[in-house]
mmCIF file of C-alpha atoms and ligand atoms in Angstrom:
data_model
loop_
_atom_site.group_PDB
_atom_site.id
_atom_site.type_symbol
_atom_site.label_atom_id
_atom_site.label_comp_id
_atom_site.label_asym_id
_atom_site.label_seq_id
_atom_site.Cartn_x
_atom_site.Cartn_y
_atom_site.Cartn_z
ATOM 1 C CA SER Z 238 10.291 -3.053 14.540
ATOM 2 C CA HIS Z 239 11.185 -4.892 11.394
ATOM 3 C CA ASP Z 240 12.344 -8.473 12.311
ATOM 4 C CA LEU Z 241 13.614 -10.624 9.537
ATOM 5 C CA ARG Z 242 14.599 -13.245 12.085
ATOM 6 C CA THR Z 243 11.141 -14.276 13.539
ATOM 7 C CA PRO Z 244 9.755 -15.530 10.245
ATOM 8 C CA LEU Z 245 12.979 -17.152 9.302
ATOM 9 C CA ALA Z 246 13.254 -18.911 12.708
ATOM 10 C CA SER Z 247 9.597 -20.163 12.275
ATOM 11 C CA ILE Z 248 10.441 -21.469 8.809
ATOM 12 C CA ARG Z 249 13.536 -23.220 9.911
ATOM 13 C CA ALA Z 250 11.890 -24.805 12.993
ATOM 14 C CA ALA Z 251 8.917 -26.114 10.740
ATOM 15 C CA ALA Z 252 11.301 -27.468 8.047
ATOM 16 C CA GLY Z 253 13.485 -28.863 10.698
ATOM 17 C CA SER Z 254 10.667 -30.996 12.056
ATOM 18 C CA LEU Z 255 9.559 -32.143 8.626
ATOM 19 C CA LEU Z 256 13.072 -33.288 8.029
ATOM 20 C CA GLN Z 257 13.458 -35.345 11.186
ATOM 21 C CA ASP Z 258 13.814 -38.950 10.076
ATOM 22 C CA GLU Z 259 13.118 -40.571 13.178
ATOM 23 C CA ILE Z 260 9.576 -39.113 13.487
ATOM 24 C CA GLU Z 261 6.687 -40.216 11.279
ATOM 25 C CA TRP Z 262 4.271 -37.101 11.380
ATOM 26 C CA ASP Z 263 0.687 -37.787 10.495
ATOM 27 C CA PRO Z 264 -0.508 -36.032 7.472
ATOM 28 C CA GLU Z 265 -2.325 -33.450 9.285
ATOM 29 C CA THR Z 266 0.656 -32.305 11.314
ATOM 30 C CA ARG Z 267 2.788 -32.405 8.062
ATOM 31 C CA ARG Z 268 0.301 -30.027 6.440
ATOM 32 C CA GLU Z 269 0.378 -27.715 9.393
ATOM 33 C CA PHE Z 270 4.196 -27.466 9.178
ATOM 34 C CA ALA Z 271 4.048 -26.854 5.472
ATOM 35 C CA ALA Z 272 1.450 -24.292 6.064
ATOM 36 C CA ALA Z 273 3.523 -22.544 8.534
ATOM 37 C CA ILE Z 274 6.381 -22.388 6.151
ATOM 38 C CA ASP Z 275 4.156 -20.985 3.408
ATOM 39 C CA GLU Z 276 2.721 -18.301 5.616
ATOM 40 C CA GLU Z 277 6.008 -17.216 7.160
ATOM 41 C CA ALA Z 278 7.717 -17.168 3.625
ATOM 42 C CA ALA Z 279 4.767 -14.880 2.519
ATOM 43 C CA ARG Z 280 5.417 -12.581 5.408
ATOM 44 C CA LEU Z 281 9.033 -12.500 4.785
ATOM 45 C CA ASN Z 282 8.295 -11.813 1.137
ATOM 46 C CA ARG Z 283 6.257 -8.779 1.935
ATOM 47 C CA LEU Z 284 8.863 -7.423 4.324
ATOM 48 C CA VAL Z 285 11.722 -7.791 1.918
ATOM 49 C CA GLY Z 286 9.707 -6.304 -0.973
ATOM 50 C CA ASN Z 287 8.904 -3.070 1.232
ATOM 51 C CA LEU Z 288 12.390 -2.860 2.483
ATOM 52 C CA LEU Z 289 13.635 -2.910 -1.077
ATOM 53 C CA ASP Z 290 10.924 -0.230 -2.046
ATOM 54 C CA LEU Z 291 12.089 1.810 0.886
ATOM 55 C CA SER Z 292 15.746 1.614 0.084
ATOM 56 C CA ARG Z 293 15.046 2.644 -3.536
ATOM 57 C CA VAL Z 294 12.780 5.541 -2.469
ATOM 58 C CA GLU Z 295 15.472 6.501 0.275
ATOM 59 C CA GLY Z 296 18.267 6.380 -2.125
ATOM 60 C CA GLY Z 297 16.578 8.630 -4.595
ATOM 61 C CA ALA Z 298 16.431 5.968 -7.241
ATOM 62 C CA LEU Z 299 12.737 6.346 -7.650
ATOM 63 C CA HIS Z 300 12.029 9.376 -9.880
ATOM 64 C CA PRO Z 301 8.368 9.475 -10.593
ATOM 65 C CA ARG Z 302 7.941 9.049 -14.278
ATOM 66 C CA LYS Z 303 5.027 11.371 -14.784
ATOM 67 C CA GLU Z 304 2.533 11.553 -17.555
ATOM 68 C CA LEU Z 305 -0.864 13.258 -17.596
ATOM 69 C CA TYR Z 306 -2.952 10.391 -16.363
ATOM 70 C CA PRO Z 307 -6.860 9.939 -15.740
ATOM 71 C CA LEU Z 308 -6.839 9.761 -12.053
ATOM 72 C CA ASP Z 309 -10.319 8.454 -11.873
ATOM 73 C CA ALA Z 310 -9.343 5.298 -13.917
ATOM 74 C CA LEU Z 311 -6.368 4.804 -11.625
ATOM 75 C CA ILE Z 312 -8.634 4.767 -8.538
ATOM 76 C CA ARG Z 313 -11.116 2.681 -10.043
ATOM 77 C CA ALA Z 314 -8.560 -0.030 -11.235
ATOM 78 C CA ALA Z 315 -7.073 0.002 -7.705
ATOM 79 C CA VAL Z 316 -10.310 -0.479 -6.052
ATOM 80 C CA GLU Z 317 -11.181 -3.202 -8.595
ATOM 81 C CA ARG Z 318 -8.092 -5.209 -7.863
ATOM 82 C CA LEU Z 319 -8.994 -5.165 -4.104
ATOM 83 C CA ALA Z 320 -12.485 -6.233 -4.688
ATOM 84 C CA GLY Z 321 -12.046 -9.836 -3.663
ATOM 85 C CA HIS Z 322 -10.784 -8.715 -0.166
ATOM 86 C CA LEU Z 323 -13.802 -6.421 0.462
ATOM 87 C CA ALA Z 324 -15.911 -9.394 1.778
ATOM 88 C CA GLY Z 325 -19.261 -7.673 1.057
ATOM 89 C CA ARG Z 326 -18.330 -4.321 2.594
ATOM 90 C CA ARG Z 327 -19.394 -1.242 0.815
ATOM 91 C CA LEU Z 328 -16.874 0.854 -1.060
ATOM 92 C CA ASP Z 329 -18.237 4.236 -2.223
ATOM 93 C CA ILE Z 330 -16.290 6.046 -4.967
ATOM 94 C CA ASP Z 331 -17.051 9.811 -5.153
ATOM 95 C CA LEU Z 332 -15.315 11.293 -8.080
ATOM 96 C CA PRO Z 333 -16.410 14.590 -9.918
ATOM 97 C CA PRO Z 334 -17.100 14.035 -13.626
ATOM 98 C CA ASP Z 335 -14.667 16.778 -14.592
ATOM 99 C CA LEU Z 336 -11.649 15.546 -12.747
ATOM 100 C CA PRO Z 337 -8.707 16.832 -14.914
ATOM 101 C CA PRO Z 338 -5.893 14.287 -15.687
ATOM 102 C CA VAL Z 339 -2.990 14.699 -13.209
ATOM 103 C CA PRO Z 340 0.712 14.585 -13.815
ATOM 104 C CA LEU Z 341 1.624 11.493 -12.180
ATOM 105 C CA ASP Z 342 3.453 8.292 -12.080
ATOM 106 C CA PRO Z 343 0.770 5.607 -12.385
ATOM 107 C CA VAL Z 344 2.752 2.748 -10.864
ATOM 108 C CA GLN Z 345 3.828 4.801 -7.841
ATOM 109 C CA ILE Z 346 0.565 6.457 -7.171
ATOM 110 C CA ASP Z 347 -1.265 3.068 -7.706
ATOM 111 C CA GLN Z 348 0.989 1.795 -4.755
ATOM 112 C CA VAL Z 349 0.157 4.609 -2.593
ATOM 113 C CA LEU Z 350 -3.581 3.984 -3.149
ATOM 114 C CA THR Z 351 -3.367 0.418 -2.722
ATOM 115 C CA ASN Z 352 -1.576 0.604 0.582
ATOM 116 C CA LEU Z 353 -4.220 3.191 1.877
ATOM 117 C CA LEU Z 354 -7.083 0.863 0.715
ATOM 118 C CA GLU Z 355 -5.278 -2.188 2.087
ATOM 119 C CA ASN Z 356 -5.025 -0.532 5.405
ATOM 120 C CA ALA Z 357 -8.616 0.621 5.410
ATOM 121 C CA ILE Z 358 -9.571 -2.990 4.920
ATOM 122 C CA LYS Z 359 -7.149 -4.505 7.496
ATOM 123 C CA TYR Z 360 -7.646 -2.059 10.332
ATOM 124 C CA THR Z 361 -11.483 -1.681 10.406
ATOM 125 C CA PRO Z 362 -14.081 -4.140 11.384
ATOM 126 C CA ASP Z 363 -15.511 -6.512 8.837
ATOM 127 C CA GLY Z 364 -18.423 -5.048 7.000
ATOM 128 C CA ALA Z 365 -17.475 -1.378 7.847
ATOM 129 C CA PRO Z 366 -17.848 0.779 4.730
ATOM 130 C CA ILE Z 367 -14.895 2.544 2.967
ATOM 131 C CA ALA Z 368 -15.022 5.823 0.963
ATOM 132 C CA VAL Z 369 -12.718 7.058 -1.777
ATOM 133 C CA MET Z 370 -13.116 10.567 -3.090
ATOM 134 C CA ALA Z 371 -11.084 13.040 -5.165
ATOM 135 C CA ALA Z 372 -11.549 16.761 -5.993
ATOM 136 C CA VAL Z 373 -9.734 19.661 -7.107
ATOM 137 C CA ASP Z 374 -8.756 21.829 -4.291
ATOM 138 C CA GLY Z 375 -10.037 25.294 -3.876
ATOM 139 C CA GLY Z 376 -7.279 27.270 -5.585
ATOM 140 C CA GLY Z 377 -7.367 24.747 -8.603
ATOM 141 C CA ASP Z 378 -3.703 23.946 -8.234
ATOM 142 C CA ALA Z 379 -3.855 20.363 -6.824
ATOM 143 C CA VAL Z 380 -6.064 17.300 -6.748
ATOM 144 C CA ILE Z 381 -6.888 15.791 -3.372
ATOM 145 C CA VAL Z 382 -7.653 12.097 -3.000
ATOM 146 C CA SER Z 383 -9.032 10.793 0.225
ATOM 147 C CA VAL Z 384 -9.514 7.345 1.529
ATOM 148 C CA ALA Z 385 -12.015 7.353 4.427
ATOM 149 C CA ASP Z 386 -13.141 4.462 6.872
ATOM 150 C CA ARG Z 387 -15.382 3.743 9.811
ATOM 151 C CA GLY Z 388 -12.615 2.130 11.832
ATOM 152 C CA PRO Z 389 -10.962 3.169 15.193
ATOM 153 C CA GLY Z 390 -9.057 6.155 13.472
ATOM 154 C CA ILE Z 391 -5.681 7.426 14.219
ATOM 155 C CA PRO Z 392 -5.189 9.119 17.635
ATOM 156 C CA PRO Z 393 -4.139 12.881 17.077
ATOM 157 C CA ALA Z 394 -0.801 12.381 18.880
ATOM 158 C CA GLU Z 395 0.135 9.573 16.436
ATOM 159 C CA ARG Z 396 -0.817 11.121 13.101
ATOM 160 C CA ALA Z 397 2.510 12.299 12.257
ATOM 161 C CA GLN Z 398 4.194 8.904 13.447
ATOM 162 C CA VAL Z 399 2.307 6.753 11.369
ATOM 163 C CA PHE Z 400 4.210 7.788 8.299
ATOM 164 C CA ASP Z 401 7.507 6.906 10.087
ATOM 165 C CA LYS Z 402 8.971 3.612 8.914
ATOM 166 C CA PHE Z 403 8.106 0.561 11.040
ATOM 167 C CA TYR Z 404 5.621 2.768 13.159
ATOM 168 C CA ARG Z 405 2.511 0.734 14.045
ATOM 169 C CA LEU Z 406 -0.221 1.465 16.350
ATOM 170 C CA ARG Z 407 -0.432 -0.639 19.490
ATOM 171 C CA GLY Z 408 -3.846 -1.840 19.238
ATOM 172 C CA ASN Z 409 -3.505 -2.946 15.531
ATOM 173 C CA ALA Z 410 -0.422 -5.247 15.941
ATOM 174 C CA HIS Z 411 -2.773 -8.432 15.390
ATOM 175 C CA ALA Z 412 -3.017 -7.640 11.612
ATOM 176 C CA ALA Z 413 -0.241 -8.667 9.348
ATOM 177 C CA GLY Z 414 1.965 -5.702 8.303
ATOM 178 C CA THR Z 415 5.449 -4.257 8.260
ATOM 179 C CA GLY Z 416 4.958 -0.698 9.233
ATOM 180 C CA LEU Z 417 6.315 0.548 6.012
ATOM 181 C CA GLY Z 418 3.464 1.145 3.625
ATOM 182 C CA LEU Z 419 2.797 4.697 4.664
ATOM 183 C CA ALA Z 420 6.509 5.624 4.973
ATOM 184 C CA ILE Z 421 6.904 4.419 1.388
ATOM 185 C CA ALA Z 422 3.564 6.248 0.339
ATOM 186 C CA ARG Z 423 4.785 9.502 1.862
ATOM 187 C CA ARG Z 424 8.175 9.440 -0.019
ATOM 188 C CA LEU Z 425 6.298 8.609 -3.275
ATOM 189 C CA VAL Z 426 3.886 11.456 -2.782
ATOM 190 C CA GLU Z 427 6.496 13.947 -1.779
ATOM 191 C CA ALA Z 428 8.483 13.007 -4.923
ATOM 192 C CA HIS Z 429 5.553 14.097 -6.921
ATOM 193 C CA GLY Z 430 5.641 17.445 -5.068
ATOM 194 C CA GLY Z 431 2.552 16.387 -3.085
ATOM 195 C CA ARG Z 432 1.655 15.921 0.570
ATOM 196 C CA ILE Z 433 -0.008 13.084 2.474
ATOM 197 C CA TRP Z 434 -1.728 13.351 5.848
ATOM 198 C CA VAL Z 435 -4.384 11.777 8.041
ATOM 199 C CA ASP Z 436 -7.246 13.496 9.845
ATOM 200 C CA ASP Z 437 -10.693 12.541 11.252
ATOM 201 C CA HIS Z 438 -13.438 11.227 8.920
ATOM 202 C CA PRO Z 439 -16.524 13.293 9.974
ATOM 203 C CA GLY Z 440 -18.739 10.832 11.737
ATOM 204 C CA GLY Z 441 -15.870 8.630 12.850
ATOM 205 C CA GLY Z 442 -12.902 6.855 11.332
ATOM 206 C CA ALA Z 443 -9.657 7.636 9.710
ATOM 207 C CA ARG Z 444 -9.415 9.659 6.602
ATOM 208 C CA PHE Z 445 -6.122 9.567 4.758
ATOM 209 C CA ASN Z 446 -5.373 12.246 2.247
ATOM 210 C CA LEU Z 447 -2.977 13.058 -0.506
ATOM 211 C CA SER Z 448 -2.530 16.151 -2.794
ATOM 212 C CA LEU Z 449 -1.074 16.017 -6.107
ATOM 213 C CA PRO Z 450 0.092 19.372 -7.892
ATOM 214 C CA LEU Z 451 -1.746 19.910 -11.045
ATOM 215 C CA SER Z 452 0.876 22.016 -12.756
ATOM 216 C CA ALA Z 453 3.005 19.827 -14.878
ATOM 217 C CA GLU Z 454 5.907 22.267 -15.517
ATOM 218 C CA ALA Z 455 6.687 23.027 -11.962
ATOM 219 C CA TYR Z 456 7.337 19.283 -11.089
ATOM 220 C CA GLY Z 457 9.269 18.098 -14.205
ATOM 221 C CA MET Z 458 6.754 15.970 -16.056
ATOM 222 C CA ASN Z 459 8.275 13.882 -18.639
ATOM 223 C CA ALA Z 460 6.926 14.096 -22.252
ATOM 224 C CA PRO Z 461 4.147 11.625 -22.697
ATOM 225 C CA ALA Z 462 5.698 8.657 -24.191
ATOM 226 C CA TRP Z 463 2.434 7.065 -25.223
ATOM 227 C CA GLY Z 464 0.581 9.866 -26.818
ATOM 228 C CA ASP Z 465 -2.584 11.715 -25.324
ATOM 229 C CA GLY Z 466 -5.022 9.512 -23.485
ATOM 230 C CA ALA Z 467 -3.480 6.390 -24.487
ATOM 231 C CA ALA Z 468 -1.990 5.656 -21.104
ATOM 232 C CA LEU Z 469 -4.909 3.225 -20.154
ATOM 233 C CA ASP Z 470 -3.840 1.067 -23.048
ATOM 234 C CA ARG Z 471 -0.594 0.259 -21.780
ATOM 235 C CA PRO Z 472 -0.739 -3.365 -20.862
ATOM 236 C CA GLY Z 473 0.228 -4.107 -17.247
ATOM 237 C CA VAL Z 474 0.801 -0.459 -16.201
ATOM 238 C CA VAL Z 475 -1.874 -0.378 -13.639
ATOM 239 C CA ALA Z 476 -1.820 -3.971 -12.809
ATOM 240 C CA ALA Z 477 1.917 -3.797 -11.882
ATOM 241 C CA GLY Z 478 0.876 -3.010 -8.344
ATOM 242 C CA THR Z 479 4.312 -2.316 -6.674
ATOM 243 C CA VAL Z 480 7.304 -0.213 -7.328
ATOM 244 C CA ALA Z 481 9.614 -3.311 -7.635
ATOM 245 C CA ALA Z 482 7.307 -4.794 -10.237
ATOM 246 C CA ARG Z 483 8.598 -2.481 -12.845
ATOM 247 C CA GLY Z 484 11.817 -4.267 -13.303
ATOM 248 C CA ALA Z 485 14.091 -2.813 -10.802
ATOM 249 C CA GLY Z 486 13.987 -5.965 -8.725
ATOM 250 C CA PRO Z 487 12.400 -9.201 -7.888
ATOM 251 C CA SER Z 488 8.609 -9.013 -8.119
ATOM 252 C CA ARG Z 489 6.711 -10.069 -5.142
ATOM 253 C CA ASP Z 490 3.123 -10.444 -3.715
ATOM 254 C CA ALA Z 491 0.948 -7.550 -2.708
HETATM 255 N N1 LIG M 148 -7.059 3.105 8.250
HETATM 256 C C1 LIG M 148 -6.312 2.965 9.330
HETATM 257 N N2 LIG M 148 -6.983 2.808 10.543
HETATM 258 C C2 LIG M 148 -6.425 2.608 11.676
HETATM 259 N N3 LIG M 148 -5.039 2.385 11.784
HETATM 260 C C3 LIG M 148 -4.306 2.464 10.533
HETATM 261 C C4 LIG M 148 -5.046 2.791 9.343
HETATM 262 N N4 LIG M 148 -4.048 2.676 8.407
HETATM 263 C C5 LIG M 148 -2.914 2.563 9.035
HETATM 264 N N5 LIG M 148 -3.052 2.342 10.434
HETATM 265 C C6 LIG M 148 -2.017 2.176 11.425
HETATM 266 O O1 LIG M 148 -0.831 2.852 10.960
HETATM 267 C C7 LIG M 148 0.170 1.799 10.914
HETATM 268 C C8 LIG M 148 1.159 1.962 9.785
HETATM 269 O O2 LIG M 148 0.538 1.655 8.425
HETATM 270 P P1 LIG M 148 1.539 1.161 7.306
HETATM 271 O O3 LIG M 148 0.674 0.962 6.070
HETATM 272 O O4 LIG M 148 2.642 2.072 7.150
HETATM 273 O O5 LIG M 148 2.048 -0.267 7.708
HETATM 274 P P2 LIG M 148 1.339 -1.644 7.921
HETATM 275 O O6 LIG M 148 0.012 -1.503 7.261
HETATM 276 O O7 LIG M 148 1.378 -1.913 9.507
HETATM 277 O O8 LIG M 148 2.286 -2.663 7.095
HETATM 278 P P3 LIG M 148 2.626 -2.676 5.508
HETATM 279 O O9 LIG M 148 4.043 -2.256 5.441
HETATM 280 O O10 LIG M 148 2.229 -3.968 5.120
HETATM 281 O O11 LIG M 148 1.633 -1.652 4.936
HETATM 282 C C9 LIG M 148 -0.578 0.537 10.937
HETATM 283 O O12 LIG M 148 0.273 -0.563 11.370
HETATM 284 C C10 LIG M 148 -1.732 0.802 11.647
HETATM 285 O O13 LIG M 148 -1.433 0.562 12.912
HETATM 286 MG MG1 LIG M 149 -0.208 -0.871 5.258
#
């Protein structure tokens, strides 16, 4: 469940202790209180950011601004941004050289990929490899992107529910999270006319997949505002990271 009160209570308790005039805390204890405040504030920031994203997506305020975009570059940029969190684990990227550009909103699809990659890092053991692949589906009318890991996987009975808001698997509750990432991802992908689902990674682990339709006309693509192929030169587009970062609200940490 989403609980704004727990981190708030921790922050108030730590701040209250620091503010007690009659107690002289030693420096180490003071630091611990400050660290607790910092940590809980970060948790709160994440939760509020996700709640804002979710309310925007649910309110229909997030129409994808689609442009024909090089999906391979989007994937590589998302992976690169998370490189610091890989802690030595292998991340294999398997992209066909002839992957066509895809009509998509780069900020929104980046947010989807980033959550899938963060989950693959968060919910699998240190050192477990991650694989990202993309391919045009058999009929040629969609691109499918998969993020596959070697973690515990998602039990079949919960594969639909993990995309519900606030749903988290029991065994995973130790990892920081709000249970909103996949719910937001599903709405963003569906707003693109696509689908997102999870299945087994052959050989063990979870494999999250999303399909994005390739036919621009059917899904109301905007005219490319930046000219053919120039999308990658737009500063900040890929780095924006969150839906909120595009100016619709306060920015936040990832
Ligand atoms: N790759 C994975 N392997 C195992 N379990 C996963 C994986 N990805 C997601 N899960 C489970 O699905 C739940 C929902 O994921 P989701 O991304 O929606 O939320 P979260 O990661 O808990 O929080 P956040 O809102 O910060 O993303 C997770 O809490 C976790 O239990
Ligand atoms: Mg997540």
